CSV table of C-alpha atoms in Angstrom, one decimal:
chain,number,residue,atom,x,y,z
R,1,MET,CA,-139.5,18.9,53.0
R,2,PRO,CA,-140.5,21.8,55.2
R,3,ARG,CA,-138.3,24.8,54.8
R,4,PRO,CA,-136.3,25.7,58.0
R,5,ARG,CA,-137.4,28.9,59.8
R,6,LEU,CA,-134.9,31.6,60.5
R,7,LEU,CA,-135.3,32.9,64.1
R,8,LEU,CA,-134.0,36.4,64.8
R,9,PRO,CA,-133.3,37.9,68.2
R,10,ALA,CA,-136.2,40.0,69.7
R,11,ALA,CA,-134.1,43.1,70.2
R,12,LEU,CA,-130.7,44.5,69.4
R,13,LEU,CA,-129.4,46.4,72.4
R,14,LEU,CA,-126.0,47.4,70.9
R,15,LEU,CA,-125.9,50.8,69.4
R,16,ALA,CA,-123.9,50.8,66.1
R,17,PRO,CA,-122.9,54.3,65.2
R,18,LEU,CA,-123.3,53.6,61.5
R,19,ALA,CA,-126.8,52.1,61.9
R,20,LEU,CA,-128.3,54.7,64.1
R,21,THR,CA,-129.5,56.9,61.3
R,22,GLY,CA,-131.1,54.0,59.5
R,23,CYS,CA,-134.0,52.6,61.5
R,24,GLY,CA,-135.7,52.4,64.8
R,25,SER,CA,-135.7,56.1,65.3
R,26,GLU,CA,-138.4,58.5,66.5
R,27,ASP,CA,-138.5,62.2,65.5
R,28,ALA,CA,-137.4,64.2,68.5
R,29,GLY,CA,-139.1,67.3,67.1
R,30,SER,CA,-142.5,65.8,66.2
R,31,GLY,CA,-142.7,62.4,67.9
R,32,ASN,CA,-142.2,63.7,71.4
R,33,ARG,CA,-144.4,66.7,70.8
R,34,ALA,CA,-147.1,64.3,69.6
R,35,SER,CA,-146.7,62.2,72.7
R,36,GLY,CA,-146.9,65.2,74.9
R,37,ASP,CA,-150.1,66.3,73.1
R,38,ARG,CA,-151.7,62.9,73.6
R,39,ALA,CA,-150.7,62.9,77.3
R,40,SER,CA,-152.2,66.3,77.8
R,41,SER,CA,-155.4,65.2,76.2
R,42,ASP,CA,-155.5,62.1,78.3
R,43,ARG,CA,-155.0,64.1,81.5
R,44,ALA,CA,-157.7,66.6,80.5
R,45,SER,CA,-160.2,63.8,79.7
R,46,GLY,CA,-159.2,61.6,82.6
R,47,ASN,CA,-158.3,58.8,80.1
R,48,THR,CA,-155.4,56.9,81.6
R,49,GLY,CA,-156.6,53.4,80.9
R,50,SER,CA,-155.0,50.8,78.7
R,51,GLY,CA,-157.7,50.4,76.1
R,52,ALA,CA,-157.1,50.7,72.3
R,53,GLY,CA,-155.6,54.0,71.4
R,54,SER,CA,-155.0,55.1,75.0
R,55,THR,CA,-151.9,55.4,77.2
R,56,PRO,CA,-151.1,52.2,79.1
R,57,SER,CA,-151.7,52.1,82.8
R,58,ARG,CA,-149.1,53.4,85.2
R,59,ALA,CA,-148.6,49.9,86.5
R,60,ASP,CA,-147.8,48.7,83.0
R,61,LEU,CA,-145.3,51.5,82.5
R,62,GLU,CA,-143.7,50.8,85.8
R,63,ASP,CA,-143.4,47.1,84.8
R,64,ARG,CA,-141.7,48.0,81.5
R,65,ALA,CA,-139.3,50.4,83.3
R,66,ARG,CA,-138.3,47.6,85.7
R,67,ALA,CA,-137.8,45.2,82.8
R,68,ALA,CA,-135.3,47.8,81.5
R,69,GLN,CA,-133.7,48.0,84.9
R,70,THR,CA,-134.7,51.6,85.5
R,71,ARG,CA,-137.5,53.6,86.9
R,72,THR,CA,-140.2,55.7,85.2
R,73,ALA,CA,-139.1,58.8,87.3
R,74,HIS,CA,-135.6,58.4,85.8
R,75,VAL,CA,-136.7,58.5,82.2
R,76,TYR,CA,-136.0,61.9,80.6
R,77,VAL,CA,-136.7,62.9,77.0
R,78,THR,CA,-135.8,66.0,75.0
R,79,GLU,CA,-136.3,67.7,71.6
R,80,ALA,CA,-133.7,69.0,69.3
R,81,ASP,CA,-134.3,70.3,65.7
R,82,GLY,CA,-133.1,67.7,63.2
R,83,PHE,CA,-132.5,65.0,65.7
R,84,THR,CA,-134.4,61.7,66.3
R,85,LEU,CA,-134.3,59.3,69.2
R,86,ALA,CA,-132.4,56.1,68.4
R,87,GLU,CA,-134.6,53.5,70.1
R,88,GLN,CA,-131.8,51.0,70.2
R,89,SER,CA,-129.9,53.3,72.5
R,90,VAL,CA,-132.5,53.4,75.3
R,91,GLY,CA,-131.3,51.6,78.4
R,92,VAL,CA,-130.1,51.6,82.0
R,93,LEU,CA,-127.2,53.8,83.2
R,94,GLY,CA,-125.4,52.7,86.4
R,95,ASP,CA,-127.7,51.0,88.9
R,96,ASP,CA,-131.1,52.3,87.9
R,97,GLY,CA,-130.4,55.4,85.8
R,98,PHE,CA,-131.4,56.1,82.2
R,99,GLN,CA,-129.6,56.8,79.0
R,100,ALA,CA,-130.6,57.5,75.4
R,101,VAL,CA,-129.0,58.9,72.2
R,102,TYR,CA,-130.6,61.4,69.8
R,103,VAL,CA,-129.1,61.2,66.3
R,104,ALA,CA,-129.0,63.9,63.6
R,105,LYS,CA,-131.0,63.0,60.5
R,106,ARG,CA,-128.0,64.1,58.5
R,107,GLY,CA,-124.4,63.7,59.3
R,108,GLY,CA,-124.7,61.3,62.3
R,109,ALA,CA,-124.1,63.8,65.1
R,110,GLN,CA,-125.3,62.5,68.5
R,111,ILE,CA,-126.6,64.1,71.7
R,112,LYS,CA,-126.4,61.7,74.6
R,113,VAL,CA,-128.8,61.9,77.5
R,114,GLY,CA,-127.8,60.5,80.9
R,115,VAL,CA,-129.8,60.5,84.1
R,116,GLU,CA,-128.4,59.2,87.4
R,117,ARG,CA,-129.1,59.7,91.1
R,118,GLY,CA,-127.1,62.6,92.5
R,119,THR,CA,-126.7,66.4,92.4
R,120,VAL,CA,-124.3,69.0,91.0
R,121,ASP,CA,-123.0,72.3,92.2
R,122,ASP,CA,-120.1,74.6,91.8
R,123,THR,CA,-117.9,72.5,93.9
R,124,SER,CA,-118.6,69.1,92.4
R,125,CYS,CA,-119.1,70.1,88.7
R,126,ARG,CA,-115.6,69.5,87.4
R,127,GLY,CA,-115.2,66.3,89.3
R,128,LEU,CA,-118.3,64.6,87.9
R,129,TYR,CA,-117.6,61.7,85.5
R,130,PRO,CA,-116.2,62.2,83.0
R,131,PRO,CA,-114.0,64.9,84.7
R,132,ALA,CA,-114.2,68.3,83.0
R,133,LYS,CA,-111.4,70.7,82.3
R,134,ARG,CA,-113.8,73.7,82.6
R,135,CYS,CA,-117.1,74.1,84.3
R,136,GLU,CA,-119.2,77.3,84.4
R,137,LYS,CA,-122.7,78.2,85.5
R,138,ASP,CA,-125.1,78.7,82.7
R,139,GLY,CA,-128.8,79.2,83.3
R,140,LYS,CA,-130.3,76.4,85.5
R,141,GLY,CA,-127.3,74.2,85.0
R,142,TRP,CA,-123.6,74.1,84.3
R,143,TYR,CA,-121.7,74.0,81.0
R,144,ARG,CA,-118.8,71.5,81.1
R,145,THR,CA,-116.0,71.0,78.6
R,146,SER,CA,-113.3,68.4,78.3
R,147,GLY,CA,-109.5,68.5,77.8
R,148,PRO,CA,-107.7,66.6,75.1
R,149,ASP,CA,-107.0,63.6,77.4
R,150,SER,CA,-110.4,63.4,79.0
R,151,PRO,CA,-111.8,59.9,79.4
R,152,ASP,CA,-115.1,58.7,77.9
R,153,SER,CA,-114.5,60.8,74.8
R,154,THR,CA,-117.2,61.4,72.2
R,155,ASP,CA,-114.7,61.4,69.4
R,156,ALA,CA,-111.2,60.3,68.6
R,157,SER,CA,-109.7,63.6,69.7
R,158,GLY,CA,-111.1,63.3,73.2
R,159,SER,CA,-113.3,66.4,72.8
R,160,TRP,CA,-116.8,66.7,74.3
R,161,HIS,CA,-119.0,69.3,76.0
R,162,ALA,CA,-122.0,68.9,78.2
R,163,TYR,CA,-124.8,70.6,80.1
R,164,VAL,CA,-125.7,69.2,83.5
R,165,ARG,CA,-128.3,70.1,86.1
R,166,SER,CA,-129.9,68.4,89.1
R,167,GLU,CA,-133.5,68.1,90.1
R,168,HIS,CA,-135.7,65.6,92.1
R,169,GLY,CA,-132.5,64.1,93.4
R,170,LEU,CA,-131.3,63.3,89.9
R,171,ARG,CA,-128.4,64.5,87.8
R,172,ILE,CA,-129.3,65.1,84.1
R,173,GLN,CA,-126.5,65.5,81.7
R,174,LEU,CA,-126.6,66.0,77.9
R,175,SER,CA,-123.3,65.7,76.1
R,176,ALA,CA,-122.0,65.8,72.5
R,177,ASP,CA,-119.0,66.3,70.3
R,178,PRO,CA,-118.5,70.0,70.0
R,179,GLY,CA,-117.3,69.6,66.4
R,180,LEU,CA,-120.6,68.2,65.4
R,181,VAL,CA,-123.1,69.8,67.9
R,182,ASP,CA,-122.6,73.4,68.7
R,183,ARG,CA,-123.2,74.9,72.2
R,184,ASP,CA,-126.4,76.6,71.3
R,185,THR,CA,-127.9,73.4,70.0
R,186,LEU,CA,-126.8,71.5,73.0
R,187,ARG,CA,-128.1,74.1,75.4
R,188,ALA,CA,-131.5,74.1,73.7
R,189,ALA,CA,-131.7,70.3,74.0
R,190,ALA,CA,-130.7,70.5,77.7
R,191,GLU,CA,-133.3,73.1,78.4
R,192,GLU,CA,-136.0,70.9,76.7
R,193,ALA,CA,-135.0,67.8,78.7
R,194,HIS,CA,-137.8,66.9,81.0
R,195,ARG,CA,-139.2,63.9,82.9
R,196,ALA,CA,-141.2,61.8,80.5
R,197,ASN,CA,-145.0,61.9,80.8
R,198,ALA,CA,-147.1,58.8,80.4
R,199,ALA,CA,-147.4,59.0,76.6
R,200,GLU,CA,-143.7,59.7,76.3
R,201,LEU,CA,-142.9,56.7,78.5
R,202,ASP,CA,-145.0,54.5,76.3
R,203,ALA,CA,-143.1,55.7,73.2
R,204,VAL,CA,-139.6,55.4,74.8
R,205,LEU,CA,-139.7,52.3,77.0
R,206,PRO,CA,-139.1,49.0,75.4
R,207,LYS,CA,-142.3,47.0,74.9
R,208,LYS,CA,-142.7,43.8,77.0
R,209,THR,CA,-142.2,40.6,75.0
R,210,SER,CA,-143.8,37.3,75.7
R,211,PRO,CA,-141.4,34.4,76.5
R,212,THR,CA,-140.7,32.3,73.4
R,213,ALA,CA,-142.4,28.9,73.5
R,214,PRO,CA,-140.0,26.0,73.2
R,215,VAL,CA,-140.0,24.4,69.8
R,216,GLU,CA,-141.6,20.9,69.9
R,217,ARG,CA,-139.6,18.3,68.1
R,218,GLY,CA,-141.5,15.7,66.1
R,219,ASP,CA,-138.7,13.1,66.2
R,220,ILE,CA,-138.7,12.6,70.0
R,221,PRO,CA,-140.7,9.6,71.3
R,222,ARG,CA,-143.7,10.7,73.4
R,223,ASP,CA,-143.0,7.9,75.9
R,224,GLY,CA,-139.7,6.7,77.4
R,225,ASP,CA,-136.3,8.1,76.9
R,226,GLY,CA,-135.5,6.7,73.5
R,227,ALA,CA,-133.3,8.3,70.8
R,228,PRO,CA,-134.8,10.6,68.2
R,229,GLN,CA,-136.7,8.7,65.5
R,230,ASP,CA,-136.0,9.1,61.8
R,231,PRO,CA,-139.3,9.3,59.8
R,232,PRO,CA,-139.7,6.8,57.0
R,233,GLY,CA,-137.7,7.7,54.0
R,234,ALA,CA,-135.4,10.2,55.9
R,235,GLY,CA,-132.3,8.1,55.4
R,236,GLY,CA,-129.7,8.9,52.7
């Protein structure tokens, strides 16, 4: 008798905190730099085709972004020493924004990247979601901190901190638990955050999957609407 085949789902979109450090991760310090180097090489050589070993076409990347319910212009990546991108975390934020999580190779600390349409300034900084207890200008952006009762907490105590800036009509915010990710590390990641180039888009955006073909049953009569047929010797 043929052995039954076990069918597994094509992708797991739920981000399990305990599983993030195990698999499906890309090195934020080396993978993204390598992607950037490939993209620079492609631009220099004019290679933007979709052949073997080259960056996919822009149309293909746009198609993959639409399938993920976002836009290529909303995909931002960053680099942080000791952190890797958790590929399972990549997805849409709000209507057509983008979000991803970078996870520490040791300890499980997380840096969350969120990109949405909008702006930020001195007046609106504290009122952005999640509301901040304190907000101060720092470099090109603002440093935000929570109070103990702030919503959307990054840990059980309700404590989080974030760097946020706006550009190209987008608001880019990186947040973390201050007990696990210090301010200097978070600031460095925020400063490194940038709009993904073609090679980085290819590395970050979920790959397109072909529709699964229906399983053809051998016990259904080819003609008519008869009941399934038991093959000879199938009875008990």
